Structures are given as structure tokens and as C-alpha cells.
């Protein structure tokens, strides 16, 4: 439900922002309408969201400050139509507009931190519109809106290619994942997204790094190397990789008139002792046993001599 309010022009002395905010909250309180103020809602940092016909598109939003949203009502709407509704721990799919039934998925892994994302599958040109993400907890609510623009992708403008072989690394090392445009073209002014599964690893747009939606486990460990981007090479360096970093990564490159992606598989192994170190340890074991045996023999001989002295006394 959307409430609209019309303000009459007030004298200057009654027209300050603070006084207007007070009037709004007072009216909402007296009318029983949910009020906003304890948190804010933010949408995607890069707008409008660009998507191409037939692909899946993510509509993310999050709370500031970080607030557990698992017990809130979270709703995405397009005008009066419900795109997706979450309430009291459940997704209310029966209230979805027919155009979105069976086409949406809600990512709930980061709800405890106030991050929620809805995926619209196989978007069409008719999905282009203004979308609103709405959070409510008791009498408190807030919302944000953003544009989704869907276009038909021009085939053959460029493709994104990556390494065919598995990328292997050991725990604690730095590793690079790469992809590149074919044919070669400047990628510096394009949008680059690296994902692992549905989690954003790194986002680059308009020559800037955007960390707002980056997963907490990736922050401070990801670096995009810019020196070859003019030739279409996009290289992501991961510092101090962990076994949990293993998985399939997706490199997505987006231009105003085209989009393409490729996948890179990373496997991180525990940093076990090297074979040389293993040989040293194996060789050292007999020496340790021999030295230990000498100490035992010396100990028993010393005790035997001490007992002989005690008896002679």
C-alpha cells in the first residue's frame, strides 16, 4: 500500500525540515501508519540496473545500519504489483503478480546482516520499470527504488573467455583469476563483476571499485589489476586464499550494448608439509629414537650405580 500526502505551503517560520519531519512522524503516529526513521534502505550502487533479454537479474537492497531482517517484512513491488513478498520467515508466493509467479528467487543467506536480494529469472523487455524494495518491522518501515532496464543483446559484439584449466593454489598464497575480451577492446569504461556462486566478490564500474555489496569474507583481500584492461584483460588477485575460497567464479563484463561472461574454477588445498620436509622428518625419526635410547640406558645405569653405592654403605 502506498500513502500519499499533500503539503500546503506554510510560512517560512513553519517550513523548516526539522519541523516538517516532526509533523510527518506525528501524523503517522496518530493515524497508525508505520513510520520510518530507525533504519534506511539502500539499493544497488550502480543504477539503472542493465539486463538483457533471457538472463537472470539481481535486485539487491540492504539496511543501514546492519540490522537483522529475518523477522521483518520484506517486499519488492513494481507499481501496485507484488514482485516478491517475505513475511514472518516465509515467502508469500501466492500474493505475487501473475507476471512474476515462478520467476523469482530470494537469497536469504545474509538476512541477519540486513542484505536481501531477489533474482528475476529470464527477464523480458516488458520487465523494464521502476522497482521498490520495502522493509518493515512493527511500526517502522523504509524503502528505496531503482530502475531496471532490459534490452535485447547485440550478438557478436564481444565474448568473454577464460582459462580452460583448473586454477590450483595452496592455502595462504596469492592467486590470480583472469578473463579477457575477444576481440581485444578497452575494458576500462565497462562494468566488471566477479561472483562466486551468487556472492559478489568484486565490482568495478566507471573506473572505481564498489565494495558496498561485496561479501564480508572477500573484503580487503580482492584486487583488480588495471594495467592490461586497455587490452581487454581483466585480472582479479585474491590475497591469502583459504580452502573456503574454492569454487566456481564468474567473470561478467558489461558494456552499454553487450554483455558476456565466463567461468573460472579455483581449487585451494591445505598447506601441507612439502615432500622435502617430509623426507627430513622421516630421516630424523631414527636419530631421535637412537638418542632417546642412549638417554634411557644412561639413566638406568646411573640408577644401578647409585643403588650399588647405597648397599655398600
PDB file of C-alpha atoms in Angstrom:
ATOM      1  CA  UNK A   1       0.000   0.000   0.000  1.00  0.00           C
ATOM      2  CA  UNK A   2       1.310   3.474  -0.849  1.00  0.00           C
ATOM      3  CA  UNK A   3       0.251   6.565   1.097  1.00  0.00           C
ATOM      4  CA  UNK A   4       0.431   9.999  -0.462  1.00  0.00           C
ATOM      5  CA  UNK A   5       0.348  13.245   1.437  1.00  0.00           C
ATOM      6  CA  UNK A   6      -0.133  16.763   0.115  1.00  0.00           C
ATOM      7  CA  UNK A   7       1.512  19.652   1.902  1.00  0.00           C
ATOM      8  CA  UNK A   8       0.061  23.154   1.831  1.00  0.00           C
ATOM      9  CA  UNK A   9       2.523  25.994   1.591  1.00  0.00           C
ATOM     10  CA  UNK A  10       3.471  27.199   5.069  1.00  0.00           C
ATOM     11  CA  UNK A  11       5.044  30.424   6.260  1.00  0.00           C
ATOM     12  CA  UNK A  12       8.821  30.374   6.336  1.00  0.00           C
ATOM     13  CA  UNK A  13       8.876  30.015  10.107  1.00  0.00           C
ATOM     14  CA  UNK A  14       6.874  26.766   9.813  1.00  0.00           C
ATOM     15  CA  UNK A  15       8.726  25.353   6.831  1.00  0.00           C
ATOM     16  CA  UNK A  16      11.982  24.047   8.316  1.00  0.00           C
ATOM     17  CA  UNK A  17      12.998  20.443   7.520  1.00  0.00           C
ATOM     18  CA  UNK A  18      13.051  19.522  11.221  1.00  0.00           C
ATOM     19  CA  UNK A  19       9.543  20.827  11.809  1.00  0.00           C
ATOM     20  CA  UNK A  20       8.202  19.110   8.690  1.00  0.00           C
ATOM     21  CA  UNK A  21       9.740  15.799   9.791  1.00  0.00           C
ATOM     22  CA  UNK A  22       8.138  16.244  13.211  1.00  0.00           C
ATOM     23  CA  UNK A  23       4.742  16.840  11.583  1.00  0.00           C
ATOM     24  CA  UNK A  24       5.119  13.753   9.385  1.00  0.00           C
ATOM     25  CA  UNK A  25       6.006  11.470  12.301  1.00  0.00           C
ATOM     26  CA  UNK A  26       3.190  12.936  14.413  1.00  0.00           C
ATOM     27  CA  UNK A  27       0.597  12.361  11.679  1.00  0.00           C
ATOM     28  CA  UNK A  28       1.835   8.806  11.036  1.00  0.00           C
ATOM     29  CA  UNK A  29       1.785   8.015  14.743  1.00  0.00           C
ATOM     30  CA  UNK A  30      -1.751   9.335  15.221  1.00  0.00           C
ATOM     31  CA  UNK A  31      -3.050   7.568  12.117  1.00  0.00           C
ATOM     32  CA  UNK A  32      -1.480   4.193  12.932  1.00  0.00           C
ATOM     33  CA  UNK A  33       0.540   4.213   9.713  1.00  0.00           C
ATOM     34  CA  UNK A  34       4.028   2.643  10.001  1.00  0.00           C
ATOM     35  CA  UNK A  35       6.749   5.276  10.313  1.00  0.00           C
ATOM     36  CA  UNK A  36      10.329   5.354   9.070  1.00  0.00           C
ATOM     37  CA  UNK A  37      13.462   6.529  10.795  1.00  0.00           C
ATOM     38  CA  UNK A  38      15.318   3.769  12.672  1.00  0.00           C
ATOM     39  CA  UNK A  39      16.997   2.397   9.536  1.00  0.00           C
ATOM     40  CA  UNK A  40      17.482   3.309   5.908  1.00  0.00           C
ATOM     41  CA  UNK A  41      17.243   1.086   2.838  1.00  0.00           C
ATOM     42  CA  UNK A  42      19.778   1.247   0.008  1.00  0.00           C
ATOM     43  CA  UNK A  43      19.606  -0.336  -3.415  1.00  0.00           C
ATOM     44  CA  UNK A  44      22.299  -1.255  -5.938  1.00  0.00           C
ATOM     45  CA  UNK A  45      25.157   1.278  -6.107  1.00  0.00           C
ATOM     46  CA  UNK A  46      25.115   1.342  -9.912  1.00  0.00           C
ATOM     47  CA  UNK A  47      21.847   2.464 -11.457  1.00  0.00           C
ATOM     48  CA  UNK A  48      19.977   1.856 -13.586  1.00  0.00           C
ATOM     49  CA  UNK A  49      20.357  -1.913 -13.500  1.00  0.00           C
ATOM     50  CA  UNK A  50      21.018  -3.116 -17.032  1.00  0.00           C
ATOM     51  CA  UNK A  51      19.942  -6.575 -18.136  1.00  0.00           C
ATOM     52  CA  UNK A  52      19.487  -8.431 -21.379  1.00  0.00           C
ATOM     53  CA  UNK A  53      16.517 -10.455 -22.507  1.00  0.00           C
ATOM     54  CA  UNK A  54      16.638 -14.044 -21.281  1.00  0.00           C
ATOM     55  CA  UNK A  55      19.165 -13.601 -18.487  1.00  0.00           C
ATOM     56  CA  UNK A  56      18.673 -13.580 -14.718  1.00  0.00           C
ATOM     57  CA  UNK A  57      18.966 -10.234 -12.939  1.00  0.00           C
ATOM     58  CA  UNK A  58      19.553  -9.493  -9.268  1.00  0.00           C
ATOM     59  CA  UNK A  59      17.664  -6.780  -7.355  1.00  0.00           C
ATOM     60  CA  UNK A  60      19.659  -6.275  -4.126  1.00  0.00           C
ATOM     61  CA  UNK A  61      18.897  -3.995  -1.202  1.00  0.00           C
ATOM     62  CA  UNK A  62      20.259  -3.693   2.314  1.00  0.00           C
ATOM     63  CA  UNK A  63      19.706  -1.946   5.630  1.00  0.00           C
ATOM     64  CA  UNK A  64      21.881   0.739   7.210  1.00  0.00           C
ATOM     65  CA  UNK A  65      22.962   0.280   9.907  1.00  0.00           C
ATOM     66  CA  UNK A  66      23.214  -3.506   9.598  1.00  0.00           C
ATOM     67  CA  UNK A  67      20.023  -4.941  11.093  1.00  0.00           C
ATOM     68  CA  UNK A  68      18.720  -8.500  11.288  1.00  0.00           C
ATOM     69  CA  UNK A  69      15.935  -8.666   8.702  1.00  0.00           C
ATOM     70  CA  UNK A  70      14.841 -12.262   9.269  1.00  0.00           C
ATOM     71  CA  UNK A  71      11.796 -11.228  11.325  1.00  0.00           C
ATOM     72  CA  UNK A  72      10.893  -8.252   9.129  1.00  0.00           C
ATOM     73  CA  UNK A  73       8.501  -7.946   6.224  1.00  0.00           C
ATOM     74  CA  UNK A  74      10.490  -7.512   3.011  1.00  0.00           C
ATOM     75  CA  UNK A  75       8.707  -6.721  -0.227  1.00  0.00           C
ATOM     76  CA  UNK A  76       9.644  -5.896  -3.811  1.00  0.00           C
ATOM     77  CA  UNK A  77       6.957  -4.173  -5.841  1.00  0.00           C
ATOM     78  CA  UNK A  78       6.597  -2.839  -9.351  1.00  0.00           C
ATOM     79  CA  UNK A  79       3.973  -0.158  -9.136  1.00  0.00           C
ATOM     80  CA  UNK A  80       0.944  -1.795  -7.451  1.00  0.00           C
ATOM     81  CA  UNK A  81       2.094  -5.319  -8.375  1.00  0.00           C
ATOM     82  CA  UNK A  82       3.950  -7.536  -5.892  1.00  0.00           C
ATOM     83  CA  UNK A  83       7.158  -8.964  -7.315  1.00  0.00           C
ATOM     84  CA  UNK A  84       8.151 -10.906  -4.178  1.00  0.00           C
ATOM     85  CA  UNK A  85       6.987 -10.867  -0.539  1.00  0.00           C
ATOM     86  CA  UNK A  86       8.698 -12.254   2.575  1.00  0.00           C
ATOM     87  CA  UNK A  87       6.864 -12.160   5.899  1.00  0.00           C
ATOM     88  CA  UNK A  88       7.420 -13.851   9.283  1.00  0.00           C
ATOM     89  CA  UNK A  89      10.137 -16.121   7.950  1.00  0.00           C
ATOM     90  CA  UNK A  90       8.174 -17.287   4.909  1.00  0.00           C
ATOM     91  CA  UNK A  91       7.901 -16.278   1.276  1.00  0.00           C
ATOM     92  CA  UNK A  92       4.293 -15.461   0.354  1.00  0.00           C
ATOM     93  CA  UNK A  93       4.284 -16.579  -3.265  1.00  0.00           C
ATOM     94  CA  UNK A  94       0.500 -16.674  -3.504  1.00  0.00           C
ATOM     95  CA  UNK A  95       0.338 -12.864  -3.498  1.00  0.00           C
ATOM     96  CA  UNK A  96       2.777 -12.414  -6.390  1.00  0.00           C
ATOM     97  CA  UNK A  97       1.568 -10.747  -9.549  1.00  0.00           C
ATOM     98  CA  UNK A  98       0.962 -13.384 -12.269  1.00  0.00           C
ATOM     99  CA  UNK A  99       3.790 -11.962 -14.392  1.00  0.00           C
ATOM    100  CA  UNK A 100       6.331 -12.892 -11.679  1.00  0.00           C
ATOM    101  CA  UNK A 101       4.972 -16.194 -10.395  1.00  0.00           C
ATOM    102  CA  UNK A 102       7.595 -18.917 -10.768  1.00  0.00           C
ATOM    103  CA  UNK A 103      10.195 -16.385 -11.974  1.00  0.00           C
ATOM    104  CA  UNK A 104      11.685 -15.083  -8.699  1.00  0.00           C
ATOM    105  CA  UNK A 105      14.138 -16.441  -6.145  1.00  0.00           C
ATOM    106  CA  UNK A 106      15.040 -14.761  -2.864  1.00  0.00           C
ATOM    107  CA  UNK A 107      18.592 -15.026  -1.488  1.00  0.00           C
ATOM    108  CA  UNK A 108      18.371 -15.157   2.304  1.00  0.00           C
ATOM    109  CA  UNK A 109      21.918 -16.125   3.357  1.00  0.00           C
ATOM    110  CA  UNK A 110      22.838 -12.595   4.514  1.00  0.00           C
ATOM    111  CA  UNK A 111      19.499 -11.531   6.032  1.00  0.00           C
ATOM    112  CA  UNK A 112      21.000 -11.443   9.527  1.00  0.00           C
ATOM    113  CA  UNK A 113      23.177  -8.576   8.256  1.00  0.00           C
ATOM    114  CA  UNK A 114      20.255  -6.827   6.552  1.00  0.00           C
ATOM    115  CA  UNK A 115      21.192  -7.860   2.990  1.00  0.00           C
ATOM    116  CA  UNK A 116      18.430  -9.291   0.791  1.00  0.00           C
ATOM    117  CA  UNK A 117      18.394  -9.991  -2.941  1.00  0.00           C
ATOM    118  CA  UNK A 118      15.635 -11.094  -5.279  1.00  0.00           C
ATOM    119  CA  UNK A 119      16.522 -12.691  -8.608  1.00  0.00           C
ATOM    120  CA  UNK A 120      14.138 -12.313 -11.542  1.00  0.00           C
ATOM    121  CA  UNK A 121      14.746 -15.181 -13.939  1.00  0.00           C
ATOM    122  CA  UNK A 122      14.664 -14.841 -17.723  1.00  0.00           C
ATOM    123  CA  UNK A 123      13.823 -11.155 -17.845  1.00  0.00           C
ATOM    124  CA  UNK A 124      11.868  -9.766 -20.780  1.00  0.00           C
ATOM    125  CA  UNK A 125      11.596  -6.326 -22.344  1.00  0.00           C
ATOM    126  CA  UNK A 126       8.286  -5.911 -20.504  1.00  0.00           C
ATOM    127  CA  UNK A 127      10.131  -6.145 -17.147  1.00  0.00           C
ATOM    128  CA  UNK A 128      11.661  -2.692 -17.695  1.00  0.00           C
ATOM    129  CA  UNK A 129      10.277  -0.418 -14.978  1.00  0.00           C
ATOM    130  CA  UNK A 130      10.804   1.211 -11.571  1.00  0.00           C
ATOM    131  CA  UNK A 131      11.082  -1.307  -8.692  1.00  0.00           C
ATOM    132  CA  UNK A 132      10.779  -0.595  -4.963  1.00  0.00           C
ATOM    133  CA  UNK A 133      12.343  -2.582  -2.128  1.00  0.00           C
ATOM    134  CA  UNK A 134      10.420  -2.174   1.127  1.00  0.00           C
ATOM    135  CA  UNK A 135      11.368  -3.225   4.715  1.00  0.00           C
ATOM    136  CA  UNK A 136       9.000  -3.126   7.690  1.00  0.00           C
ATOM    137  CA  UNK A 137       9.468  -4.025  11.365  1.00  0.00           C
ATOM    138  CA  UNK A 138       6.491  -3.304  13.589  1.00  0.00           C
ATOM    139  CA  UNK A 139       5.548   0.327  13.048  1.00  0.00           C
ATOM    140  CA  UNK A 140       8.877   1.179  11.406  1.00  0.00           C
ATOM    141  CA  UNK A 141       9.467   0.994   7.683  1.00  0.00           C
ATOM    142  CA  UNK A 142      11.635   2.357   4.920  1.00  0.00           C
ATOM    143  CA  UNK A 143      12.118   1.756   1.211  1.00  0.00           C
ATOM    144  CA  UNK A 144      14.231   2.533  -1.841  1.00  0.00           C
ATOM    145  CA  UNK A 145      13.517   2.499  -5.574  1.00  0.00           C
ATOM    146  CA  UNK A 146      15.672   1.788  -8.610  1.00  0.00           C
ATOM    147  CA  UNK A 147      15.308   1.362 -12.350  1.00  0.00           C
ATOM    148  CA  UNK A 148      15.624  -1.899 -14.251  1.00  0.00           C
ATOM    149  CA  UNK A 149      16.247  -1.547 -17.965  1.00  0.00           C
ATOM    150  CA  UNK A 150      16.027  -4.653 -20.153  1.00  0.00           C
ATOM    151  CA  UNK A 151      17.327  -4.624 -23.715  1.00  0.00           C
ATOM    152  CA  UNK A 152      17.978  -7.103 -26.477  1.00  0.00           C
ATOM    153  CA  UNK A 153      21.641  -8.038 -26.527  1.00  0.00           C
ATOM    154  CA  UNK A 154      23.573  -7.448 -29.704  1.00  0.00           C
ATOM    155  CA  UNK A 155      25.101 -10.759 -30.624  1.00  0.00           C
ATOM    156  CA  UNK A 156      28.728 -10.954 -31.576  1.00  0.00           C
ATOM    157  CA  UNK A 157      29.882  -7.578 -30.232  1.00  0.00           C
ATOM    158  CA  UNK A 158      32.327  -9.335 -27.892  1.00  0.00           C
ATOM    159  CA  UNK A 159      32.672 -12.508 -25.895  1.00  0.00           C
ATOM    160  CA  UNK A 160      34.446 -13.177 -22.594  1.00  0.00           C
ATOM    161  CA  UNK A 161      36.886 -16.072 -22.435  1.00  0.00           C
ATOM    162  CA  UNK A 162      38.751 -17.554 -19.500  1.00  0.00           C
ATOM    163  CA  UNK A 163      41.252 -20.300 -18.751  1.00  0.00           C
ATOM    164  CA  UNK A 164      40.141 -23.814 -19.612  1.00  0.00           C
ATOM    165  CA  UNK A 165      42.254 -25.495 -16.953  1.00  0.00           C
ATOM    166  CA  UNK A 166      41.531 -25.635 -13.245  1.00  0.00           C
ATOM    167  CA  UNK A 167      43.331 -22.955 -11.201  1.00  0.00           C
ATOM    168  CA  UNK A 168      45.073 -24.556  -8.217  1.00  0.00           C
ATOM    169  CA  UNK A 169      46.572 -22.822  -5.210  1.00  0.00           C
ATOM    170  CA  UNK A 170      47.711 -23.570  -1.679  1.00  0.00           C
ATOM    171  CA  UNK A 171      46.232 -22.041   1.421  1.00  0.00           C
ATOM    172  CA  UNK A 172      47.832 -18.680   2.274  1.00  0.00           C
ATOM    173  CA  UNK A 173      49.109 -17.952  -1.232  1.00  0.00           C
ATOM    174  CA  UNK A 174      48.048 -15.136  -3.547  1.00  0.00           C
ATOM    175  CA  UNK A 175      46.300 -16.326  -6.721  1.00  0.00           C
ATOM    176  CA  UNK A 176      45.083 -14.580  -9.872  1.00  0.00           C
ATOM    177  CA  UNK A 177      41.905 -15.329 -11.835  1.00  0.00           C
ATOM    178  CA  UNK A 178      41.711 -13.885 -15.325  1.00  0.00           C
ATOM    179  CA  UNK A 179      39.304 -13.370 -18.193  1.00  0.00           C
ATOM    180  CA  UNK A 180      39.552 -11.315 -21.386  1.00  0.00           C
ATOM    181  CA  UNK A 181      37.506  -9.841 -24.180  1.00  0.00           C
ATOM    182  CA  UNK A 182      37.510 -11.276 -27.660  1.00  0.00           C
ATOM    183  CA  UNK A 183      38.153  -9.457 -29.906  1.00  0.00           C
ATOM    184  CA  UNK A 184      40.519  -7.254 -27.885  1.00  0.00           C
ATOM    185  CA  UNK A 185      38.975  -3.952 -26.798  1.00  0.00           C
ATOM    186  CA  UNK A 186      39.320  -1.460 -23.970  1.00  0.00           C
ATOM    187  CA  UNK A 187      37.504  -2.662 -20.810  1.00  0.00           C
ATOM    188  CA  UNK A 188      38.355   0.329 -18.605  1.00  0.00           C
ATOM    189  CA  UNK A 189      34.957   2.005 -19.009  1.00  0.00           C
ATOM    190  CA  UNK A 190      32.929  -1.205 -18.814  1.00  0.00           C
ATOM    191  CA  UNK A 191      31.314  -2.761 -15.758  1.00  0.00           C
ATOM    192  CA  UNK A 192      33.108  -5.810 -14.369  1.00  0.00           C
ATOM    193  CA  UNK A 193      31.568  -8.155 -11.793  1.00  0.00           C
ATOM    194  CA  UNK A 194      33.241 -11.195 -10.278  1.00  0.00           C
ATOM    195  CA  UNK A 195      30.933 -13.651  -8.499  1.00  0.00           C
ATOM    196  CA  UNK A 196      31.457 -16.891  -6.617  1.00  0.00           C
ATOM    197  CA  UNK A 197      28.127 -18.665  -6.895  1.00  0.00           C
ATOM    198  CA  UNK A 198      25.644 -15.867  -6.096  1.00  0.00           C
ATOM    199  CA  UNK A 199      28.058 -13.912  -3.878  1.00  0.00           C
ATOM    200  CA  UNK A 200      29.632 -10.731  -5.208  1.00  0.00           C
ATOM    201  CA  UNK A 201      33.410 -10.969  -4.980  1.00  0.00           C
ATOM    202  CA  UNK A 202      34.390  -7.720  -6.715  1.00  0.00           C
ATOM    203  CA  UNK A 203      32.568  -4.944  -8.603  1.00  0.00           C
ATOM    204  CA  UNK A 204      34.219  -2.364 -10.855  1.00  0.00           C
ATOM    205  CA  UNK A 205      32.333   0.421 -12.624  1.00  0.00           C
ATOM    206  CA  UNK A 206      33.335   3.791 -14.089  1.00  0.00           C
ATOM    207  CA  UNK A 207      36.965   3.105 -13.150  1.00  0.00           C
ATOM    208  CA  UNK A 208      36.071   2.696  -9.468  1.00  0.00           C
ATOM    209  CA  UNK A 209      35.885  -0.211  -7.057  1.00  0.00           C
ATOM    210  CA  UNK A 210      32.459  -0.631  -5.442  1.00  0.00           C
ATOM    211  CA  UNK A 211      32.561  -2.517  -2.126  1.00  0.00           C
ATOM    212  CA  UNK A 212      29.070  -1.888  -0.792  1.00  0.00           C
ATOM    213  CA  UNK A 213      27.662  -5.273  -1.788  1.00  0.00           C
ATOM    214  CA  UNK A 214      30.891  -7.240  -1.553  1.00  0.00           C
ATOM    215  CA  UNK A 215      30.688 -10.260   0.760  1.00  0.00           C
ATOM    216  CA  UNK A 216      32.358  -9.714   4.130  1.00  0.00           C
ATOM    217  CA  UNK A 217      34.663 -12.709   3.589  1.00  0.00           C
ATOM    218  CA  UNK A 218      36.124 -11.059   0.475  1.00  0.00           C
ATOM    219  CA  UNK A 219      36.640  -7.507   1.736  1.00  0.00           C
ATOM    220  CA  UNK A 220      40.258  -6.407   1.929  1.00  0.00           C
ATOM    221  CA  UNK A 221      41.517  -9.478   0.045  1.00  0.00           C
ATOM    222  CA  UNK A 222      40.499  -8.693  -3.538  1.00  0.00           C
ATOM    223  CA  UNK A 223      42.420  -6.557  -6.025  1.00  0.00           C
ATOM    224  CA  UNK A 224      41.626  -5.871  -9.679  1.00  0.00           C
ATOM    225  CA  UNK A 225      44.763  -5.371 -11.772  1.00  0.00           C
ATOM    226  CA  UNK A 226      44.226  -2.465 -14.163  1.00  0.00           C
ATOM    227  CA  UNK A 227      47.413  -2.468 -16.224  1.00  0.00           C
ATOM    228  CA  UNK A 228      46.037  -4.743 -19.002  1.00  0.00           C
ATOM    229  CA  UNK A 229      42.399  -3.597 -19.033  1.00  0.00           C
ATOM    230  CA  UNK A 230      43.025  -1.352 -22.070  1.00  0.00           C
ATOM    231  CA  UNK A 231      43.704  -4.592 -23.975  1.00  0.00           C
ATOM    232  CA  UNK A 232      40.597  -6.293 -22.630  1.00  0.00           C
ATOM    233  CA  UNK A 233      42.316  -8.368 -19.930  1.00  0.00           C
ATOM    234  CA  UNK A 234      40.622  -8.445 -16.535  1.00  0.00           C
ATOM    235  CA  UNK A 235      42.687  -9.999 -13.741  1.00  0.00           C
ATOM    236  CA  UNK A 236      41.459 -10.497 -10.178  1.00  0.00           C
ATOM    237  CA  UNK A 237      44.064 -11.143  -7.488  1.00  0.00           C
ATOM    238  CA  UNK A 238      42.949 -12.891  -4.295  1.00  0.00           C
ATOM    239  CA  UNK A 239      45.302 -12.415  -1.370  1.00  0.00           C
ATOM    240  CA  UNK A 240      45.872 -15.154   1.213  1.00  0.00           C
ATOM    241  CA  UNK A 241      43.433 -17.663  -0.259  1.00  0.00           C
ATOM    242  CA  UNK A 242      41.678 -20.075   2.057  1.00  0.00           C
ATOM    243  CA  UNK A 243      40.246 -23.526   1.436  1.00  0.00           C
ATOM    244  CA  UNK A 244      36.789 -21.905   1.687  1.00  0.00           C
ATOM    245  CA  UNK A 245      37.644 -19.786  -1.384  1.00  0.00           C
ATOM    246  CA  UNK A 246      37.437 -22.879  -3.598  1.00  0.00           C
ATOM    247  CA  UNK A 247      34.628 -22.932  -6.139  1.00  0.00           C
ATOM    248  CA  UNK A 248      33.422 -21.639  -9.470  1.00  0.00           C
ATOM    249  CA  UNK A 249      33.959 -17.945 -10.153  1.00  0.00           C
ATOM    250  CA  UNK A 250      32.107 -15.999 -12.842  1.00  0.00           C
ATOM    251  CA  UNK A 251      33.658 -13.058 -14.678  1.00  0.00           C
ATOM    252  CA  UNK A 252      30.900 -10.794 -16.059  1.00  0.00           C
ATOM    253  CA  UNK A 253      31.738  -7.879 -18.354  1.00  0.00           C
ATOM    254  CA  UNK A 254      29.023  -5.445 -19.350  1.00  0.00           C
ATOM    255  CA  UNK A 255      29.024  -2.620 -21.898  1.00  0.00           C
ATOM    256  CA  UNK A 256      26.098  -0.352 -22.834  1.00  0.00           C
ATOM    257  CA  UNK A 257      25.203  -2.572 -25.788  1.00  0.00           C
ATOM    258  CA  UNK A 258      26.509  -6.008 -24.862  1.00  0.00           C
ATOM    259  CA  UNK A 259      27.129  -8.462 -22.043  1.00  0.00           C
ATOM    260  CA  UNK A 260      29.025 -11.725 -21.695  1.00  0.00           C
ATOM    261  CA  UNK A 261      30.555 -13.914 -19.021  1.00  0.00           C
ATOM    262  CA  UNK A 262      32.830 -16.880 -18.439  1.00  0.00           C
ATOM    263  CA  UNK A 263      33.576 -19.250 -15.570  1.00  0.00           C
ATOM    264  CA  UNK A 264      36.855 -19.971 -13.762  1.00  0.00           C
ATOM    265  CA  UNK A 265      37.297 -22.890 -11.377  1.00  0.00           C
ATOM    266  CA  UNK A 266      39.547 -22.398  -8.319  1.00  0.00           C
ATOM    267  CA  UNK A 267      40.734 -25.193  -6.053  1.00  0.00           C
ATOM    268  CA  UNK A 268      42.611 -24.347  -2.849  1.00  0.00           C
ATOM    269  CA  UNK A 269      44.462 -27.095  -0.964  1.00  0.00           C
ATOM    270  CA  UNK A 270      45.632 -27.079   2.627  1.00  0.00           C
ATOM    271  CA  UNK A 271      49.256 -26.062   3.008  1.00  0.00           C
ATOM    272  CA  UNK A 272      50.660 -29.460   3.985  1.00  0.00           C
ATOM    273  CA  UNK A 273      54.399 -30.007   4.617  1.00  0.00           C
ATOM    274  CA  UNK A 274      56.448 -30.294   1.422  1.00  0.00           C
ATOM    275  CA  UNK A 275      57.871 -33.623   0.312  1.00  0.00           C
ATOM    276  CA  UNK A 276      61.388 -32.420   1.162  1.00  0.00           C
ATOM    277  CA  UNK A 277      60.302 -31.522   4.667  1.00  0.00           C
ATOM    278  CA  UNK A 278      58.596 -34.903   4.951  1.00  0.00           C
ATOM    279  CA  UNK A 279      61.830 -36.680   3.998  1.00  0.00           C
ATOM    280  CA  UNK A 280      63.735 -34.677   6.601  1.00  0.00           C
ATOM    281  CA  UNK A 281      61.210 -35.586   9.287  1.00  0.00           C
ATOM    282  CA  UNK A 282      61.319 -39.280   8.336  1.00  0.00           C
ATOM    283  CA  UNK A 283      65.127 -39.263   8.388  1.00  0.00           C
ATOM    284  CA  UNK A 284      65.185 -37.545  11.763  1.00  0.00           C
ATOM    285  CA  UNK A 285      62.928 -40.087  13.491  1.00  0.00           C
ATOM    286  CA  UNK A 286      65.609 -42.868  13.839  1.00  0.00           C
ATOM    287  CA  UNK A 287      68.075 -40.291  15.183  1.00  0.00           C
ATOM    288  CA  UNK A 288      65.596 -39.150  17.795  1.00  0.00           C
ATOM    289  CA  UNK A 289      64.859 -42.771  18.769  1.00  0.00           C
ATOM    290  CA  UNK A 290      68.588 -43.572  19.000  1.00  0.00           C
ATOM    291  CA  UNK A 291      69.363 -40.535  21.145  1.00  0.00           C
ATOM    292  CA  UNK A 292      66.379 -41.303  23.351  1.00  0.00           C
ATOM    293  CA  UNK A 293      67.604 -44.873  23.796  1.00  0.00           C
ATOM    294  CA  UNK A 294      71.047 -43.609  24.868  1.00  0.00           C
ATOM    295  CA  UNK A 295      69.445 -41.396  27.487  1.00  0.00           C
ATOM    296  CA  UNK A 296      67.392 -44.315  28.829  1.00  0.00           C
ATOM    297  CA  UNK A 297      70.461 -46.567  29.024  1.00  0.00           C
ATOM    298  CA  UNK A 298      72.425 -43.842  30.806  1.00  0.00           C
ATOM    299  CA  UNK A 299      69.539 -43.263  33.231  1.00  0.00           C
ATOM    300  CA  UNK A 300      69.212 -46.953  34.186  1.00  0.00           C
ATOM    301  CA  UNK A 301      72.991 -47.366  34.525  1.00  0.00           C
ATOM    302  CA  UNK A 302      73.187 -44.316  36.756  1.00  0.00           C
ATOM    303  CA  UNK A 303      70.409 -45.642  38.968  1.00  0.00           C
ATOM    304  CA  UNK A 304      72.095 -49.047  39.163  1.00  0.00           C
ATOM    305  CA  UNK A 305      75.385 -47.470  40.237  1.00  0.00           C
ATOM    306  CA  UNK A 306      73.567 -45.371  42.853  1.00  0.00           C
ATOM    307  CA  UNK A 307      71.846 -48.474  44.298  1.00  0.00           C
ATOM    308  CA  UNK A 308      75.219 -50.300  44.487  1.00  0.00           C
ATOM    309  CA  UNK A 309      76.694 -47.399  46.449  1.00  0.00           C
ATOM    310  CA  UNK A 310      73.714 -47.357  48.826  1.00  0.00           C
ATOM    311  CA  UNK A 311      74.082 -51.121  49.535  1.00  0.00           C
ATOM    312  CA  UNK A 312      77.833 -50.833  50.143  1.00  0.00           C
ATOM    313  CA  UNK A 313      77.190 -48.116  52.708  1.00  0.00           C
TER     314      UNK A 313
END
